[in-house]
XYZ file of C-alpha atoms in Angstrom:
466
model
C -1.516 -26.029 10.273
C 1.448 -26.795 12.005
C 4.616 -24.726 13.917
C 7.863 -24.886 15.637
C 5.110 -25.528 18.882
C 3.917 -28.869 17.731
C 3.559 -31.082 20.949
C 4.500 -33.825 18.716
C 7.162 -33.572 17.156
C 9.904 -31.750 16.277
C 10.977 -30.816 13.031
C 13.856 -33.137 12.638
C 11.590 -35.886 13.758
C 8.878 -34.571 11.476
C 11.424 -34.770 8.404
C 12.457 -38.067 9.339
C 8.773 -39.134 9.486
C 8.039 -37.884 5.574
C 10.964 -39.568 4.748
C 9.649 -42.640 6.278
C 6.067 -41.791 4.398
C 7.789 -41.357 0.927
C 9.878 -44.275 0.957
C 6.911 -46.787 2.101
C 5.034 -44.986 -1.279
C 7.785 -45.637 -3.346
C 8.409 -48.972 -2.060
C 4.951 -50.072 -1.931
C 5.868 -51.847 1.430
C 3.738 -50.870 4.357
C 4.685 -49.346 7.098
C 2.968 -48.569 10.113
C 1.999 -44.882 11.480
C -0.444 -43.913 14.250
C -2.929 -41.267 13.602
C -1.161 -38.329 15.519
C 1.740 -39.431 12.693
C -0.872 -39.155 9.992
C -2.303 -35.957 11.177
C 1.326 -34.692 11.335
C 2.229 -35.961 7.134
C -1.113 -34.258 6.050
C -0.281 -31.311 8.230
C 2.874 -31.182 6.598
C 1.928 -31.852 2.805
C -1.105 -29.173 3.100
C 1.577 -26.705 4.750
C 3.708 -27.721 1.672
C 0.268 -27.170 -0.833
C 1.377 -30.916 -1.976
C -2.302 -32.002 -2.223
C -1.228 -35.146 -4.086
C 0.220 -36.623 -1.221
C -1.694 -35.304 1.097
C -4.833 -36.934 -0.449
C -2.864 -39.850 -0.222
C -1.806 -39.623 3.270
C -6.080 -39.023 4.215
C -6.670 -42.462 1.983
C -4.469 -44.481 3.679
C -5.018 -42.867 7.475
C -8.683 -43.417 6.577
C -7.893 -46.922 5.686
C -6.306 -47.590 9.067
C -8.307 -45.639 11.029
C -12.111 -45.604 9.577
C -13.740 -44.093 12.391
C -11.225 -41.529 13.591
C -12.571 -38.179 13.825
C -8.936 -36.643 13.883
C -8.752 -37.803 10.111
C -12.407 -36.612 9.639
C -11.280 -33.241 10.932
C -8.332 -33.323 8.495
C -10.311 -34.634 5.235
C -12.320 -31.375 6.173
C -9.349 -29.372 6.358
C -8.034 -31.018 2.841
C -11.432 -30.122 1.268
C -10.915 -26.299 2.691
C -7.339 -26.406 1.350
C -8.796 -27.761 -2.245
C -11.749 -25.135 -2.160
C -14.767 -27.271 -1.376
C -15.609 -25.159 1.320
C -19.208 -26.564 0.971
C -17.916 -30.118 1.420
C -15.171 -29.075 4.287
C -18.241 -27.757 6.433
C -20.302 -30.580 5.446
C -17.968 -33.272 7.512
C -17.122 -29.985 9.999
C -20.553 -30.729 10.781
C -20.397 -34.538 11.229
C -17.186 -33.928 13.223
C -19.363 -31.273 15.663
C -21.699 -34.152 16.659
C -18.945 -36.159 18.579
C -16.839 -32.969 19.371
C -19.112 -29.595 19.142
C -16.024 -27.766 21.448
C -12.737 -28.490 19.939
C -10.977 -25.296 19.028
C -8.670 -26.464 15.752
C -11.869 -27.872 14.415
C -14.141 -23.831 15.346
C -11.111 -22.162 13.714
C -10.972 -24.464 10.439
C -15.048 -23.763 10.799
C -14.398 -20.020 10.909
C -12.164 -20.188 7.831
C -14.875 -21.803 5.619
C -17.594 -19.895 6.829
C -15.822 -16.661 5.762
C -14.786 -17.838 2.159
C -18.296 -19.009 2.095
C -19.504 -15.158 2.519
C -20.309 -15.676 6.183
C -18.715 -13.206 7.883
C -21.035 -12.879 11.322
C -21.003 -16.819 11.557
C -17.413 -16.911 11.281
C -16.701 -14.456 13.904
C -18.912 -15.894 15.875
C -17.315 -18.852 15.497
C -13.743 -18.098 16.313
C -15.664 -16.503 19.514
C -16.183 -19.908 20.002
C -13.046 -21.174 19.342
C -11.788 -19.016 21.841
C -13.823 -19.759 24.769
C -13.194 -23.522 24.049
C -9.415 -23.426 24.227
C -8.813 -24.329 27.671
C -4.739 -23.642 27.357
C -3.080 -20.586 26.700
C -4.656 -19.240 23.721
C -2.917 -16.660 22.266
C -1.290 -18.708 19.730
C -5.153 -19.317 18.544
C -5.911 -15.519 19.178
C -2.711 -14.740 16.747
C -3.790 -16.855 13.899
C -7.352 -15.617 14.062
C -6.013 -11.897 13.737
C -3.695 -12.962 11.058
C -6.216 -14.546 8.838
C -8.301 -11.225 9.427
C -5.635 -9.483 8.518
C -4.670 -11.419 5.002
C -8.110 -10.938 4.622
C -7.935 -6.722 4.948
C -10.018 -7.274 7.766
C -8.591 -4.469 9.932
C -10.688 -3.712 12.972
C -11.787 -7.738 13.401
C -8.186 -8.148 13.419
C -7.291 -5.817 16.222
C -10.128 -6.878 17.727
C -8.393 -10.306 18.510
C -4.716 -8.691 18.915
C -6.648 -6.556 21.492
C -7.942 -9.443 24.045
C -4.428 -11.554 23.125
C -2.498 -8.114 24.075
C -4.555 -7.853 27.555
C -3.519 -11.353 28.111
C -0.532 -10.993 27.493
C 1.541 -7.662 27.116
C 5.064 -8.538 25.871
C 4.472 -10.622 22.769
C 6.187 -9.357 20.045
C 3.886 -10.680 17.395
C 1.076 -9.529 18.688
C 2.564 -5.756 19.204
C 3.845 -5.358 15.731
C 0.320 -6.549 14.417
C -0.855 -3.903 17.122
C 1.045 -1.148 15.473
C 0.398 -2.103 11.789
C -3.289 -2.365 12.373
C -3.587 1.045 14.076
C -1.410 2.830 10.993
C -4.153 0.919 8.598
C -7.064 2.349 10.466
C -4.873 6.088 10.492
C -4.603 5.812 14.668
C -0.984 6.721 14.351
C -0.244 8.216 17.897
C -1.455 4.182 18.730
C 0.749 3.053 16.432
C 3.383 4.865 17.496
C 2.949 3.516 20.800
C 2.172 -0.340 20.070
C 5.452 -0.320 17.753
C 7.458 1.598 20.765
C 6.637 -0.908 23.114
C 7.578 -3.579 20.805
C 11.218 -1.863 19.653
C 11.282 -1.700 23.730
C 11.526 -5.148 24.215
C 13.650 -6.177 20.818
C 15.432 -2.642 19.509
C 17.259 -4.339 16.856
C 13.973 -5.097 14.376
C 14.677 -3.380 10.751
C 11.163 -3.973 9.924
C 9.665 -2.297 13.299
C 11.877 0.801 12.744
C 11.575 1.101 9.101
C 7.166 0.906 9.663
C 7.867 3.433 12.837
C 9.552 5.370 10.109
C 6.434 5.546 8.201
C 4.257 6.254 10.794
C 5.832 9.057 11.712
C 5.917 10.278 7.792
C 2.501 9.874 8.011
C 2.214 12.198 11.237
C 4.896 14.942 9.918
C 7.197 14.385 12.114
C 10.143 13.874 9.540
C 13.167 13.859 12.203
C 11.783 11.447 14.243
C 10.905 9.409 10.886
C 14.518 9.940 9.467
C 15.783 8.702 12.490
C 13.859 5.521 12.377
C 15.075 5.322 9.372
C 18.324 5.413 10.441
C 18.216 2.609 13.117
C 16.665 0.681 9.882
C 19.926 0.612 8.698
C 22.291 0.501 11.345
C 20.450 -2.717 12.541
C 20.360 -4.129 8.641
C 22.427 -2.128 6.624
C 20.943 -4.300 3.287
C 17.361 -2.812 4.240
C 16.852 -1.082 0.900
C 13.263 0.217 1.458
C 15.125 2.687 4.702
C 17.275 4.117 2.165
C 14.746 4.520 -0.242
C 12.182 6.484 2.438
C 14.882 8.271 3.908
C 15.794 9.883 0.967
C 12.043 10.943 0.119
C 11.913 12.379 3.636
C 14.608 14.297 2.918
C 13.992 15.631 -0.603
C 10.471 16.142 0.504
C 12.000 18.831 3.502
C 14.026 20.017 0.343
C 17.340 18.607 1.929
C 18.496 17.853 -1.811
C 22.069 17.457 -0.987
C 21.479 15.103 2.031
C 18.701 13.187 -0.154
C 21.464 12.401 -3.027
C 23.656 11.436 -0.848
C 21.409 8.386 0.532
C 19.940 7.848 -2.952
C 23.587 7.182 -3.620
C 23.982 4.768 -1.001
C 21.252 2.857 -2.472
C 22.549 2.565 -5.957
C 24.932 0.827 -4.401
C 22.602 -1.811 -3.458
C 20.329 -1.582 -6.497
C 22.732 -0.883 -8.633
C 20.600 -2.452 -11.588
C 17.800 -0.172 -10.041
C 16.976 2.477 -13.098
C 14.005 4.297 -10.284
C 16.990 5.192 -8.029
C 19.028 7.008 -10.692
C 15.833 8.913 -11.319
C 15.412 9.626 -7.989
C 19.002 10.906 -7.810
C 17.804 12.883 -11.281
C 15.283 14.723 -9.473
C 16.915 15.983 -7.027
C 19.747 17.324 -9.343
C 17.205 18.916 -11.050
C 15.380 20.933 -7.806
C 19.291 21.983 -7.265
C 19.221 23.090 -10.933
C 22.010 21.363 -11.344
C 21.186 19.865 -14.685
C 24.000 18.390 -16.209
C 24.423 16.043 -13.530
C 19.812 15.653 -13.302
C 20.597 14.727 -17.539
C 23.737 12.370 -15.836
C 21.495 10.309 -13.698
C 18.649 9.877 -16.108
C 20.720 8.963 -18.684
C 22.302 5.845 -16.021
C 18.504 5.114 -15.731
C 18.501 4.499 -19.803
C 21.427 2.889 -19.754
C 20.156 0.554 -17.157
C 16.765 -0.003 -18.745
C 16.564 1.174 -22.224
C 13.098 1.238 -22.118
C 12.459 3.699 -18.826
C 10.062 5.778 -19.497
C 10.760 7.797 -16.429
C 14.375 8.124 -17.646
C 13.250 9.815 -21.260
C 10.890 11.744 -18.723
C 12.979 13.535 -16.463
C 15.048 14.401 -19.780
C 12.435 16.041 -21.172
C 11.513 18.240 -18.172
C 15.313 19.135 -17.984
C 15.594 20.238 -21.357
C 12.255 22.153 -20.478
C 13.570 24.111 -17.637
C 16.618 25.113 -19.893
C 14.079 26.275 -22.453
C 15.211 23.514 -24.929
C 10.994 22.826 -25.692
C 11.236 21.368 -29.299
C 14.378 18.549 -27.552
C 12.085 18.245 -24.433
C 8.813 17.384 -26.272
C 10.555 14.811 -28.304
C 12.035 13.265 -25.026
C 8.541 13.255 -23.008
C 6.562 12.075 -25.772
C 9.213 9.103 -25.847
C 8.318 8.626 -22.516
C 4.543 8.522 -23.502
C 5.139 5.949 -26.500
C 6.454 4.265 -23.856
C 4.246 4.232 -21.238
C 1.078 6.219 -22.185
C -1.009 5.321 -19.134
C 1.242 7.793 -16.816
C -0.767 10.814 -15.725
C 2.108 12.737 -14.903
C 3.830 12.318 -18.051
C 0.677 13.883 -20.077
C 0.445 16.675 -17.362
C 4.172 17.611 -18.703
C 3.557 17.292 -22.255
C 0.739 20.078 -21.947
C 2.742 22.326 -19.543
C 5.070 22.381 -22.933
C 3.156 22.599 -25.213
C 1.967 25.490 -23.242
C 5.781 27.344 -23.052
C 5.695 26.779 -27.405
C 2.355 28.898 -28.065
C 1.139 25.408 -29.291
C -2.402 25.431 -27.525
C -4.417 23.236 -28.736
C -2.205 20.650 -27.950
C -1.654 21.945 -24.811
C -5.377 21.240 -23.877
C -5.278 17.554 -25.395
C -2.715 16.669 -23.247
C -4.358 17.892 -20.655
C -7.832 16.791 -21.052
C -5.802 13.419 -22.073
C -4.648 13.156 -18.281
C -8.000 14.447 -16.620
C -9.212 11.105 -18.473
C -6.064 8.795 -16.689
C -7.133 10.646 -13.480
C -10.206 11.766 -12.667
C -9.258 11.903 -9.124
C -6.268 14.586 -9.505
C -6.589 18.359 -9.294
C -3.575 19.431 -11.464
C -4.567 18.791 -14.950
C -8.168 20.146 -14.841
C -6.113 23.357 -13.137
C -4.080 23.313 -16.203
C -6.559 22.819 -18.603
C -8.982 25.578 -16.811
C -5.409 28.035 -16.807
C -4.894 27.856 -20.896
C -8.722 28.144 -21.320
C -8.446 31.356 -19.498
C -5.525 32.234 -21.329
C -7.315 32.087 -24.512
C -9.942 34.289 -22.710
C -12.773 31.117 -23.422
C -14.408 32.382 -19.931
C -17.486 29.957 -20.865
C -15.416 27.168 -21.326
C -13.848 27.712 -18.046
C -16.953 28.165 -15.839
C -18.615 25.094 -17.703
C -15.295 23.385 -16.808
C -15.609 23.734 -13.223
C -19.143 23.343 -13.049
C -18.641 20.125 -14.495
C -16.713 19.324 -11.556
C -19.081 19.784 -8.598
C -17.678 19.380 -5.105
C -14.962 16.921 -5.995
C -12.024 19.846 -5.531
C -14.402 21.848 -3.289
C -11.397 23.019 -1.426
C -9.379 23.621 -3.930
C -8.306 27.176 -3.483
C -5.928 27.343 -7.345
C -9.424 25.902 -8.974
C -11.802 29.006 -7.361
C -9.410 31.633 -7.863
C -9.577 30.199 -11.581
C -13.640 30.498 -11.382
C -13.321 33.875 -9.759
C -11.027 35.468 -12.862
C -13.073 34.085 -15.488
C -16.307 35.400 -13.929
C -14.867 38.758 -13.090
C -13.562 39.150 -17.400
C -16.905 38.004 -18.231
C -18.131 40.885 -16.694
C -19.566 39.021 -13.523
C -18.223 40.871 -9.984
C -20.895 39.852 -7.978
C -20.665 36.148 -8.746
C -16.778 36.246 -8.502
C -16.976 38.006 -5.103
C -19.105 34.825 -3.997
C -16.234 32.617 -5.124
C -13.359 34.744 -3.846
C -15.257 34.840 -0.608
C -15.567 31.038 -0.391
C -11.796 30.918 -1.034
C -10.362 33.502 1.182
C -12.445 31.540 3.929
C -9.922 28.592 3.327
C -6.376 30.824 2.429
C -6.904 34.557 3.134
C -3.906 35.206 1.133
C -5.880 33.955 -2.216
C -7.186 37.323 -2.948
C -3.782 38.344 -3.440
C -3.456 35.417 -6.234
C -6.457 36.435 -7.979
C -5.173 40.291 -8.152
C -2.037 39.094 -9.521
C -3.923 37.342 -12.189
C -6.336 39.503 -12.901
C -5.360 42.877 -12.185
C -8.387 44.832 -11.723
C -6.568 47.949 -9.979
C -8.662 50.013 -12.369
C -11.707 48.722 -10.981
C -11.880 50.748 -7.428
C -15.494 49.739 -6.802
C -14.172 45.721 -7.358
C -10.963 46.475 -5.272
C -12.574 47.842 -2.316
C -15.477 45.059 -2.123
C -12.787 42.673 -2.266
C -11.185 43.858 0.674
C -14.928 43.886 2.664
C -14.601 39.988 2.562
């Protein structure tokens, strides 16, 4: 691999040197190179992933030079490059018996062994890489981290940016990798202060304010994230992604107004975007303003006539103004047109529920439980019409069913809790409503509301011994 750092050439001289390559192809007149030229052209086509000519450039280096071990190094890095890991560390090893200590060849080595599965012999050999580079070697400690990290490699990552960051504190590459690697491993007061130091040194990075941003999202602390968000943009006022997280942290805090506003801004940079006019949609429709929520999805149509969120956010509209028979026509658009979308399914059967239409209600429902398992809402829903319908059974063999996945799901016991106490079953709901209160004390009041057992003294006052 090869950078601006190259102690032998620079890229002008490098271009001027493929040139010179090309041309003596083409011409089929020989010219001469010397092998740190060769090992530049093969650096330079592998960079480029032209493995034509850099196959070519190995032949005829090889043909010059038959007992270099630079070229044996970089036929080992062409075999890597091509995938024949097995034949890369086959001449890796030939190359080890003249030079066991070089550090280019320990890294390549590293790389192999890992694609070959070898994970604790490719650590161990950038170890080795390390202790054998006798200049500055953070440039080698950089890559390493950085193939770690393409790799999702987290903590052997930052266990490289670590020792390069204790050698040296103020390099910016190595601080931003600092900070993204703590946010992956969800150490975000460290990542908070890795990204600091780097903004410290160069304040006017979009991308290190806009991942402080997110950090700080992450943490709940939504002024300091807005504000990030807002350097974002002053520094690069075409950083779309700022805009876009700025106005979720706002409509999140339910600052509507102020979220529209940026969600505006932005559809003047994605102004092809139909997902901003949606997002502009939604918060029209928390405002209840729903002339302009139907305004804004319809722009999202217009865009893209085949949105499903558009047809969506219709539908819920025309929900929330009671307009069911419109709305289910709109949402089940929206499923026609994408029928994988939990959400969309979780809708449907919250409709279906406002029409008396039951059964279909539960389809829906048990249709999205089947999208995602991993989601609370829909078995909520689907438990909520069951007791409706008064099939208590149904409803404890429902949650059963579940086990501890939404074990602290407060909604899901008080659920349990009512269909146990109308089945005639206070001493088994009081065990429920006493595992909930333990998480929200006000969930007894919940589970009066929905059951109403004021009648029921005896009930009423155990319940408040809890």
């Amino acid at each position: 691999m090869r950078d601006e750092s190259s102690e032998y050439l620079s890229f002008e001289e490098l271009f001027s040197l493929v040139e010179r390559f090309e041309e003596s192809i083409q011409s089929g007149q020989a010219q001469f190179f010397d092998v740190h030229e060769f090992v530049e052209l093969i650096d330079f086509f592998i960079d480029h992933e032209d493995e034509e000519k850099a196959l070519l450039a190995l032949k005829h280096a090889e043909n010059i030079y038959p007992s270099s071990i630079e070229i044996k190094y970089k036929w080992a890095e062409f075999y890597h490059f091509t995938g024949d890991n097995e034949k890369a560390l086959e001449l890796i090893h030939e190359v080890e018996k003249i030079e066991k200590f070089n550090s280019d060849l320990l890294y390549v080595k590293g790389e192999v062994l890992f694609e070959l599965g070898k994970l604790n012999a490719a650590v161990e050999c950038y170890d080795k890489a390390v202790s054998a580079d006798t200049d500055d070697n953070i440039e080698l400690l950089h890559r390493i981290s950085t193939f770690f990290l393409e790799n999702e490699e987290i903590n052997l990552a930052l266990k490289y940016l670590l020792i390069s960051y204790s050698k040296e504190r103020n390099n910016l590459a190595v601080l931003f990798d600092l900070g993204y690697c703590f946010e992956r491993l969800n150490e975000l007061d460290k990542s908070v202060k890795y990204y600091n130091e780097y903004l410290d040194i160069n304040p006017f990075s979009a991308p290190a304010w806009y991942n402080l941003g997110i950090v700080h999202t992450k943490l709940g602390e939504f002024d300091k994230a807005i504000e990030c968000y807002d350097f974002c943009i002053a520094v690069d006022p075409q950083y779309s992604s700022a805009y876009h997280n700025k106005g979720n942290t706002l409509a999140s805090l339910e600052k509507y107004d102020q979220a529209i506003k940026v969600f505006n801004e932005l559809a003047e940079l994605e102004s092809d975007s139909p997902r901003v006019f949606t997002l502009i949609g939604e918060c029209y429709e928390k405002l209840e303003q729903y002339d302009k929520a139907i305004e804004a999805y319809n722009k999202s149509i217009v865009i893209e006539p085949d949105f499903a969120e558009g047809y969506y956010g219709i539908g819920v509209v025309l929900a929330a103004r009671k307009k069911y028979e419109l709305s289910l026509n709109f949402i089940r658009r929206a499923i026609t047109l994408n029928p994988e979308e939990y959400d969309f399914w979780l809708g449907l059967g919250r409709v279906y529920f406002e029409t008396n239409d039951l059964e279909n209600s539960l389809k829906a429902y048990r249709e999205a439980t089947g999208l995602n398992p991993d989601l609370p809402d829909a078995y909520l829903s689907l438990a909520e019409v069951l007791l409706y319908e008064e099939r208590f059974t149904e409803v404890e063999q429902l949650i059963d069913g579940l086990g501890n996945k939404f074990d602290s799901n407060v909604s899901i016991k008080i659920i349990n809790a009512a269909a146990l106490y109308l089945s005639h079953r206070p001493k088994e709901a009081l065990d429920i409503l006493k595992d909930a209160k333990s998480i929200d004390p006000s969930s007894i009041d919940d589970f009066i509301n929905l059951v109403n057992p004021d009648a029921d003294e005896e009930f009423i006052e155990n319940i408040y011994k809890l």
